[in-house]
Amino acid sequence: MTKAADLEQLNPGLSNAWPKLSELLHSAVVSPKFKAFYDAKISAVAEGESMSTKHYFDCATVLHLTDAATGRCAVLFQSDMDVDTDGTDPVRLPRLEDYDDARISRSFQPVLAYSWAMRGADKAENPFIRYYSDTLTRLRFFEQEIAKEAANDHGYIWQGAEKYFGDQINSLDKKAKYYDQDLRERRSLVGSLDPFIVVPQTWPDRLKLPFSVQVGDLVAVIYSGNVYPCLIGDTGGDTKAGEASQRLAIAINPKASGRNSAVETVGVTYVIFPKTRLAMGPPDLSVLHSEVARLLGEMGGLGAGVALHSWQ
């Protein structure tokens, strides 16, 4: 898909928000990332993974764009928008209660790829260190109580309960050990605070080619005629595209949550600007705004009456 009319049909208002896109598409090249993305899906299905139609067709295209006048490059992909609630930062959000909505998600991860070391006055104890430890202690206590019942009752209920608790303990123990050092030493973007997107884990590379992307690169997200500045905050599975932080998702759809997608269709246009990562740290949203505005300006700028979203 390289025609402006096709993208406009998926995302009405796109051509008005970014008038020069039509011209840029004349020289657009389909990215190798697109084929690799669907090769990964085909392999996953062939290996027995169950994949819904929505999941399988969650990316309509991935394109390489170049503005001939300025040399500015961008990677555009067209997808849906699921919601990412991951990430913790004990300095900005020090209490476990600050993450009550986020950790409802079964896939919640406390540290993202976009993270930075705690230093000096920034040091604080991450609430998940104690939470994981205390929870494991309680689960092991209950496991012992259930084991006593299971020893006397070989029926399915108690045997199943014993297995369930064992599986939960093993899973949480692995997660706690995996993240322990990062929880003690690093801060991260937070889904509820920071505007970011998640890209497939196979997309970032270290080749330093014109269209090589990396975590931290700046991004413009366009939907329904509105444009939102953000950055790449994390990587996800190699068969999943179209995911944004809770902060960004709610700006697009106030009903979005860890359980509800912001946009169900492939109606969101994501524009990544390669090699634009700023210093890792808590995002300065005013700098993020000005930098994304500058980058868009190098590719024709926004349309008349269209303003880049300002994060308050």
mmCIF file of N, CA and C in Angstrom, residues 22-116:
data_model
loop_
_atom_site.group_PDB
_atom_site.id
_atom_site.type_symbol
_atom_site.label_atom_id
_atom_site.label_comp_id
_atom_site.label_asym_id
_atom_site.label_seq_id
_atom_site.Cartn_x
_atom_site.Cartn_y
_atom_site.Cartn_z
ATOM 1 N N SER A 22 1.160 12.933 0.244
ATOM 2 C CA SER A 22 0.847 12.440 -1.096
ATOM 3 C C SER A 22 2.067 12.509 -2.004
ATOM 4 N N GLU A 23 2.794 13.632 -1.931
ATOM 5 C CA GLU A 23 4.013 13.779 -2.739
ATOM 6 C C GLU A 23 5.093 12.806 -2.275
ATOM 7 N N LEU A 24 5.251 12.661 -0.975
ATOM 8 C CA LEU A 24 6.276 11.769 -0.433
ATOM 9 C C LEU A 24 6.026 10.321 -0.828
ATOM 10 N N LEU A 25 4.766 9.965 -0.987
ATOM 11 C CA LEU A 25 4.428 8.584 -1.330
ATOM 12 C C LEU A 25 4.826 8.215 -2.752
ATOM 13 N N HIS A 26 5.039 9.211 -3.610
ATOM 14 C CA HIS A 26 5.452 8.918 -4.990
ATOM 15 C C HIS A 26 6.792 8.186 -5.018
ATOM 16 N N SER A 27 7.655 8.482 -4.074
ATOM 17 C CA SER A 27 8.971 7.838 -4.037
ATOM 18 C C SER A 27 9.099 6.865 -2.863
ATOM 19 N N ALA A 28 7.982 6.553 -2.215
ATOM 20 C CA ALA A 28 8.021 5.658 -1.055
ATOM 21 C C ALA A 28 8.410 4.239 -1.463
ATOM 22 N N VAL A 29 9.076 3.566 -0.557
ATOM 23 C CA VAL A 29 9.486 2.177 -0.769
ATOM 24 C C VAL A 29 8.915 1.332 0.368
ATOM 25 N N VAL A 30 8.345 0.188 0.013
ATOM 26 C CA VAL A 30 7.843 -0.710 1.055
ATOM 27 C C VAL A 30 9.032 -1.232 1.858
ATOM 28 N N SER A 31 8.967 -1.085 3.155
ATOM 29 C CA SER A 31 10.074 -1.463 4.029
ATOM 30 C C SER A 31 10.225 -2.980 4.129
ATOM 31 N N PRO A 32 11.467 -3.467 4.183
ATOM 32 C CA PRO A 32 11.681 -4.901 4.455
ATOM 33 C C PRO A 32 11.053 -5.328 5.784
ATOM 34 N N LYS A 33 10.849 -4.368 6.676
ATOM 35 C CA LYS A 33 10.212 -4.681 7.962
ATOM 36 C C LYS A 33 8.814 -5.261 7.763
ATOM 37 N N PHE A 34 8.126 -4.827 6.707
ATOM 38 C CA PHE A 34 6.760 -5.291 6.470
ATOM 39 C C PHE A 34 6.747 -6.781 6.128
ATOM 40 N N LYS A 35 7.622 -7.191 5.214
ATOM 41 C CA LYS A 35 7.692 -8.614 4.853
ATOM 42 C C LYS A 35 8.141 -9.448 6.045
ATOM 43 N N ALA A 36 9.160 -8.960 6.759
ATOM 44 C CA ALA A 36 9.659 -9.708 7.916
ATOM 45 C C ALA A 36 8.572 -9.862 8.979
ATOM 46 N N PHE A 37 7.759 -8.821 9.123
ATOM 47 C CA PHE A 37 6.683 -8.832 10.110
ATOM 48 C C PHE A 37 5.671 -9.926 9.790
ATOM 49 N N TYR A 38 5.277 -10.006 8.517
ATOM 50 C CA TYR A 38 4.291 -11.029 8.146
ATOM 51 C C TYR A 38 4.916 -12.413 8.006
ATOM 52 N N ASP A 39 6.191 -12.486 7.697
ATOM 53 C CA ASP A 39 6.872 -13.787 7.735
ATOM 54 C C ASP A 39 6.837 -14.348 9.152
ATOM 55 N N ALA A 40 7.027 -13.462 10.142
ATOM 56 C CA ALA A 40 6.984 -13.899 11.542
ATOM 57 C C ALA A 40 5.587 -14.388 11.917
ATOM 58 N N LYS A 41 4.557 -13.713 11.411
ATOM 59 C CA LYS A 41 3.182 -14.151 11.681
ATOM 60 C C LYS A 41 2.914 -15.524 11.056
ATOM 61 N N ILE A 42 3.339 -15.684 9.811
ATOM 62 C CA ILE A 42 3.124 -16.960 9.122
ATOM 63 C C ILE A 42 3.824 -18.090 9.872
ATOM 64 N N SER A 43 5.045 -17.835 10.324
ATOM 65 C CA SER A 43 5.789 -18.852 11.074
ATOM 66 C C SER A 43 5.093 -19.186 12.385
ATOM 67 N N ALA A 44 4.592 -18.146 13.052
ATOM 68 C CA ALA A 44 3.917 -18.364 14.334
ATOM 69 C C ALA A 44 2.669 -19.218 14.160
ATOM 70 N N VAL A 45 1.892 -18.930 13.125
ATOM 71 C CA VAL A 45 0.679 -19.711 12.866
ATOM 72 C C VAL A 45 1.042 -21.145 12.485
ATOM 73 N N ALA A 46 2.087 -21.296 11.668
ATOM 74 C CA ALA A 46 2.517 -22.630 11.250
ATOM 75 C C ALA A 46 2.975 -23.472 12.438
ATOM 76 N N GLU A 47 3.484 -22.798 13.465
ATOM 77 C CA GLU A 47 3.948 -23.504 14.661
ATOM 78 C C GLU A 47 2.839 -23.732 15.678
ATOM 79 N N GLY A 48 1.612 -23.344 15.297
ATOM 80 C CA GLY A 48 0.478 -23.653 16.149
ATOM 81 C C GLY A 48 -0.082 -22.516 16.964
ATOM 82 N N GLU A 49 0.483 -21.311 16.827
ATOM 83 C CA GLU A 49 -0.046 -20.185 17.596
ATOM 84 C C GLU A 49 -1.418 -19.779 17.068
ATOM 85 N N SER A 50 -2.347 -19.581 17.980
ATOM 86 C CA SER A 50 -3.681 -19.112 17.600
ATOM 87 C C SER A 50 -3.651 -17.597 17.445
ATOM 88 N N MET A 51 -4.136 -17.106 16.315
ATOM 89 C CA MET A 51 -4.071 -15.677 16.034
ATOM 90 C C MET A 51 -5.396 -15.231 15.426
ATOM 91 N N SER A 52 -6.045 -14.264 16.064
ATOM 92 C CA SER A 52 -7.314 -13.763 15.544
ATOM 93 C C SER A 52 -7.086 -13.010 14.231
ATOM 94 N N THR A 53 -8.166 -12.836 13.485
ATOM 95 C CA THR A 53 -8.077 -12.068 12.238
ATOM 96 C C THR A 53 -7.584 -10.655 12.515
ATOM 97 N N LYS A 54 -8.089 -10.040 13.587
ATOM 98 C CA LYS A 54 -7.662 -8.687 13.954
ATOM 99 C C LYS A 54 -6.168 -8.647 14.227
ATOM 100 N N HIS A 55 -5.673 -9.624 14.964
ATOM 101 C CA HIS A 55 -4.245 -9.675 15.281
ATOM 102 C C HIS A 55 -3.423 -9.898 14.018
ATOM 103 N N TYR A 56 -3.879 -10.812 13.167
ATOM 104 C CA TYR A 56 -3.095 -11.130 11.972
ATOM 105 C C TYR A 56 -2.988 -9.931 11.035
ATOM 106 N N PHE A 57 -4.089 -9.226 10.850
ATOM 107 C CA PHE A 57 -4.097 -8.100 9.910
ATOM 108 C C PHE A 57 -4.002 -6.762 10.645
ATOM 109 N N ASP A 58 -3.090 -6.667 11.603
ATOM 110 C CA ASP A 58 -2.994 -5.436 12.400
ATOM 111 C C ASP A 58 -2.019 -4.414 11.833
ATOM 112 N N CYS A 59 -1.480 -4.670 10.659
ATOM 113 C CA CYS A 59 -0.564 -3.703 10.034
ATOM 114 C C CYS A 59 -0.810 -3.704 8.529
ATOM 115 N N ALA A 60 -1.227 -2.563 7.995
ATOM 116 C CA ALA A 60 -1.584 -2.486 6.576
ATOM 117 C C ALA A 60 -0.383 -2.223 5.681
ATOM 118 N N THR A 61 0.633 -1.551 6.210
ATOM 119 C CA THR A 61 1.828 -1.268 5.415
ATOM 120 C C THR A 61 2.930 -0.722 6.308
ATOM 121 N N VAL A 62 4.163 -0.844 5.838
ATOM 122 C CA VAL A 62 5.321 -0.174 6.447
ATOM 123 C C VAL A 62 6.115 0.422 5.288
ATOM 124 N N LEU A 63 6.318 1.729 5.320
ATOM 125 C CA LEU A 63 6.945 2.425 4.195
ATOM 126 C C LEU A 63 8.157 3.231 4.626
ATOM 127 N N HIS A 64 9.106 3.348 3.714
ATOM 128 C CA HIS A 64 10.234 4.263 3.878
ATOM 129 C C HIS A 64 9.938 5.525 3.077
ATOM 130 N N LEU A 65 9.948 6.660 3.755
ATOM 131 C CA LEU A 65 9.697 7.950 3.110
ATOM 132 C C LEU A 65 10.947 8.813 3.183
ATOM 133 N N THR A 66 11.194 9.574 2.123
ATOM 134 C CA THR A 66 12.313 10.515 2.112
ATOM 135 C C THR A 66 11.868 11.826 1.486
ATOM 136 N N ASP A 67 12.135 12.917 2.171
ATOM 137 C CA ASP A 67 11.877 14.240 1.603
ATOM 138 C C ASP A 67 13.102 14.638 0.790
ATOM 139 N N ALA A 68 12.943 14.732 -0.522
ATOM 140 C CA ALA A 68 14.077 15.018 -1.402
ATOM 141 C C ALA A 68 14.689 16.381 -1.125
ATOM 142 N N ALA A 69 13.884 17.322 -0.673
ATOM 143 C CA ALA A 69 14.385 18.681 -0.453
ATOM 144 C C ALA A 69 15.258 18.787 0.787
ATOM 145 N N THR A 70 14.915 18.045 1.837
ATOM 146 C CA THR A 70 15.647 18.174 3.108
ATOM 147 C C THR A 70 16.483 16.948 3.451
ATOM 148 N N GLY A 71 16.194 15.823 2.799
ATOM 149 C CA GLY A 71 16.890 14.585 3.126
ATOM 150 C C GLY A 71 16.326 13.876 4.348
ATOM 151 N N ARG A 72 15.323 14.449 4.963
ATOM 152 C CA ARG A 72 14.744 13.831 6.161
ATOM 153 C C ARG A 72 14.047 12.519 5.795
ATOM 154 N N CYS A 73 14.327 11.471 6.567
ATOM 155 C CA CYS A 73 13.729 10.159 6.357
ATOM 156 C C CYS A 73 12.700 9.859 7.446
ATOM 157 N N ALA A 74 11.765 8.990 7.116
ATOM 158 C CA ALA A 74 10.781 8.541 8.099
ATOM 159 C C ALA A 74 10.338 7.131 7.748
ATOM 160 N N VAL A 75 9.962 6.397 8.771
ATOM 161 C CA VAL A 75 9.357 5.077 8.597
ATOM 162 C C VAL A 75 7.894 5.206 9.000
ATOM 163 N N LEU A 76 7.006 4.993 8.046
ATOM 164 C CA LEU A 76 5.566 5.097 8.294
ATOM 165 C C LEU A 76 4.967 3.700 8.369
ATOM 166 N N PHE A 77 4.158 3.455 9.392
ATOM 167 C CA PHE A 77 3.375 2.226 9.383
ATOM 168 C C PHE A 77 1.941 2.515 9.785
ATOM 169 N N GLN A 78 1.048 1.723 9.209
ATOM 170 C CA GLN A 78 -0.386 1.911 9.389
ATOM 171 C C GLN A 78 -0.927 0.745 10.202
ATOM 172 N N SER A 79 -1.514 1.048 11.361
ATOM 173 C CA SER A 79 -1.906 -0.034 12.252
ATOM 174 C C SER A 79 -3.076 0.381 13.132
ATOM 175 N N ASP A 80 -3.436 -0.514 14.066
ATOM 176 C CA ASP A 80 -4.447 -0.205 15.067
ATOM 177 C C ASP A 80 -3.751 0.386 16.294
ATOM 178 N N MET A 81 -4.445 0.471 17.423
ATOM 179 C CA MET A 81 -3.796 0.963 18.635
ATOM 180 C C MET A 81 -4.338 0.242 19.868
ATOM 181 N N ASP A 82 -3.539 -0.706 20.365
ATOM 182 C CA ASP A 82 -3.803 -1.305 21.657
ATOM 183 C C ASP A 82 -3.112 -0.459 22.723
ATOM 184 N N VAL A 83 -3.353 -0.786 23.990
ATOM 185 C CA VAL A 83 -2.901 0.071 25.084
ATOM 186 C C VAL A 83 -1.832 -0.624 25.921
ATOM 187 N N ASP A 84 -0.733 0.081 26.146
ATOM 188 C CA ASP A 84 0.364 -0.405 26.980
ATOM 189 C C ASP A 84 0.343 0.337 28.316
ATOM 190 N N THR A 85 0.212 -0.405 29.412
ATOM 191 C CA THR A 85 0.188 0.204 30.749
ATOM 192 C C THR A 85 1.482 -0.057 31.509
ATOM 193 N N ASP A 86 2.507 -0.571 30.820
ATOM 194 C CA ASP A 86 3.736 -0.991 31.492
ATOM 195 C C ASP A 86 4.563 0.185 32.007
ATOM 196 N N GLY A 87 5.594 -0.170 32.780
ATOM 197 C CA GLY A 87 6.582 0.800 33.233
ATOM 198 C C GLY A 87 6.365 1.292 34.649
ATOM 199 N N THR A 88 7.483 1.515 35.356
ATOM 200 C CA THR A 88 7.443 2.094 36.701
ATOM 201 C C THR A 88 8.567 3.113 36.847
ATOM 202 N N ASP A 89 8.325 4.103 37.668
ATOM 203 C CA ASP A 89 9.336 5.103 38.002
ATOM 204 C C ASP A 89 9.117 5.496 39.463
ATOM 205 N N PRO A 90 9.953 4.995 40.384
ATOM 206 C CA PRO A 90 9.736 5.247 41.806
ATOM 207 C C PRO A 90 9.941 6.695 42.219
ATOM 208 N N VAL A 91 10.527 7.502 41.347
ATOM 209 C CA VAL A 91 10.700 8.922 41.667
ATOM 210 C C VAL A 91 9.407 9.682 41.367
ATOM 211 N N ARG A 92 8.848 9.447 40.199
ATOM 212 C CA ARG A 92 7.626 10.166 39.814
ATOM 213 C C ARG A 92 6.360 9.525 40.383
ATOM 214 N N LEU A 93 6.364 8.201 40.507
ATOM 215 C CA LEU A 93 5.219 7.480 41.067
ATOM 216 C C LEU A 93 5.745 6.479 42.096
ATOM 217 N N PRO A 94 5.869 6.879 43.353
ATOM 218 C CA PRO A 94 6.548 6.048 44.344
ATOM 219 C C PRO A 94 5.690 4.984 45.022
ATOM 220 N N ARG A 95 4.356 5.060 44.893
ATOM 221 C CA ARG A 95 3.492 4.158 45.648
ATOM 222 C C ARG A 95 2.966 3.024 44.775
ATOM 223 N N LEU A 96 2.789 1.859 45.366
ATOM 224 C CA LEU A 96 2.215 0.739 44.633
ATOM 225 C C LEU A 96 0.832 1.096 44.108
ATOM 226 N N GLU A 97 0.085 1.875 44.892
ATOM 227 C CA GLU A 97 -1.273 2.260 44.490
ATOM 228 C C GLU A 97 -1.284 3.073 43.202
ATOM 229 N N ASP A 98 -0.161 3.713 42.884
ATOM 230 C CA ASP A 98 -0.080 4.492 41.650
ATOM 231 C C ASP A 98 -0.200 3.605 40.410
ATOM 232 N N TYR A 99 -0.010 2.303 40.597
ATOM 233 C CA TYR A 99 -0.014 1.371 39.470
ATOM 234 C C TYR A 99 -1.190 0.398 39.527
ATOM 235 N N ASP A 100 -2.195 0.703 40.344
ATOM 236 C CA ASP A 100 -3.315 -0.226 40.506
ATOM 237 C C ASP A 100 -4.004 -0.534 39.186
ATOM 238 N N ASP A 101 -4.231 0.481 38.364
ATOM 239 C CA ASP A 101 -4.892 0.251 37.085
ATOM 240 C C ASP A 101 -3.970 -0.496 36.128
ATOM 241 N N ALA A 102 -2.688 -0.157 36.147
ATOM 242 C CA ALA A 102 -1.734 -0.760 35.220
ATOM 243 C C ALA A 102 -1.563 -2.251 35.474
ATOM 244 N N ARG A 103 -1.443 -2.648 36.730
ATOM 245 C CA ARG A 103 -1.105 -4.041 37.017
ATOM 246 C C ARG A 103 -2.303 -4.977 36.966
ATOM 247 N N ILE A 104 -3.474 -4.458 36.599
ATOM 248 C CA ILE A 104 -4.599 -5.341 36.294
ATOM 249 C C ILE A 104 -4.269 -6.195 35.075
ATOM 250 N N SER A 105 -3.437 -5.635 34.179
ATOM 251 C CA SER A 105 -3.034 -6.358 32.976
ATOM 252 C C SER A 105 -2.211 -7.588 33.347
ATOM 253 N N ARG A 106 -2.556 -8.735 32.767
ATOM 254 C CA ARG A 106 -1.818 -9.976 33.036
ATOM 255 C C ARG A 106 -0.400 -9.911 32.493
ATOM 256 N N SER A 107 -0.173 -9.040 31.512
ATOM 257 C CA SER A 107 1.150 -8.958 30.882
ATOM 258 C C SER A 107 1.977 -7.784 31.404
ATOM 259 N N PHE A 108 1.552 -7.160 32.517
ATOM 260 C CA PHE A 108 2.249 -5.978 33.034
ATOM 261 C C PHE A 108 3.730 -6.261 33.262
ATOM 262 N N GLN A 109 4.576 -5.357 32.740
ATOM 263 C CA GLN A 109 6.022 -5.431 32.942
ATOM 264 C C GLN A 109 6.484 -4.133 33.603
ATOM 265 N N PRO A 110 7.280 -4.199 34.659
ATOM 266 C CA PRO A 110 7.620 -2.991 35.417
ATOM 267 C C PRO A 110 8.708 -2.115 34.804
ATOM 268 N N VAL A 111 9.486 -2.639 33.867
ATOM 269 C CA VAL A 111 10.579 -1.853 33.285
ATOM 270 C C VAL A 111 10.526 -1.970 31.766
ATOM 271 N N LEU A 112 10.612 -0.825 31.093
ATOM 272 C CA LEU A 112 10.587 -0.791 29.630
ATOM 273 C C LEU A 112 12.001 -0.703 29.066
ATOM 274 N N ALA A 113 12.113 -0.890 27.759
ATOM 275 C CA ALA A 113 13.412 -0.741 27.106
ATOM 276 C C ALA A 113 13.936 0.681 27.256
ATOM 277 N N TYR A 114 13.037 1.657 27.241
ATOM 278 C CA TYR A 114 13.438 3.048 27.471
ATOM 279 C C TYR A 114 13.519 3.249 28.982
ATOM 280 N N SER A 115 14.728 3.140 29.523
ATOM 281 C CA SER A 115 14.949 3.303 30.957
ATOM 282 C C SER A 115 16.299 3.964 31.163
ATOM 283 N N TRP A 116 16.530 4.454 32.377
ATOM 284 C CA TRP A 116 17.779 5.160 32.664
ATOM 285 C C TRP A 116 18.169 4.928 34.120
#
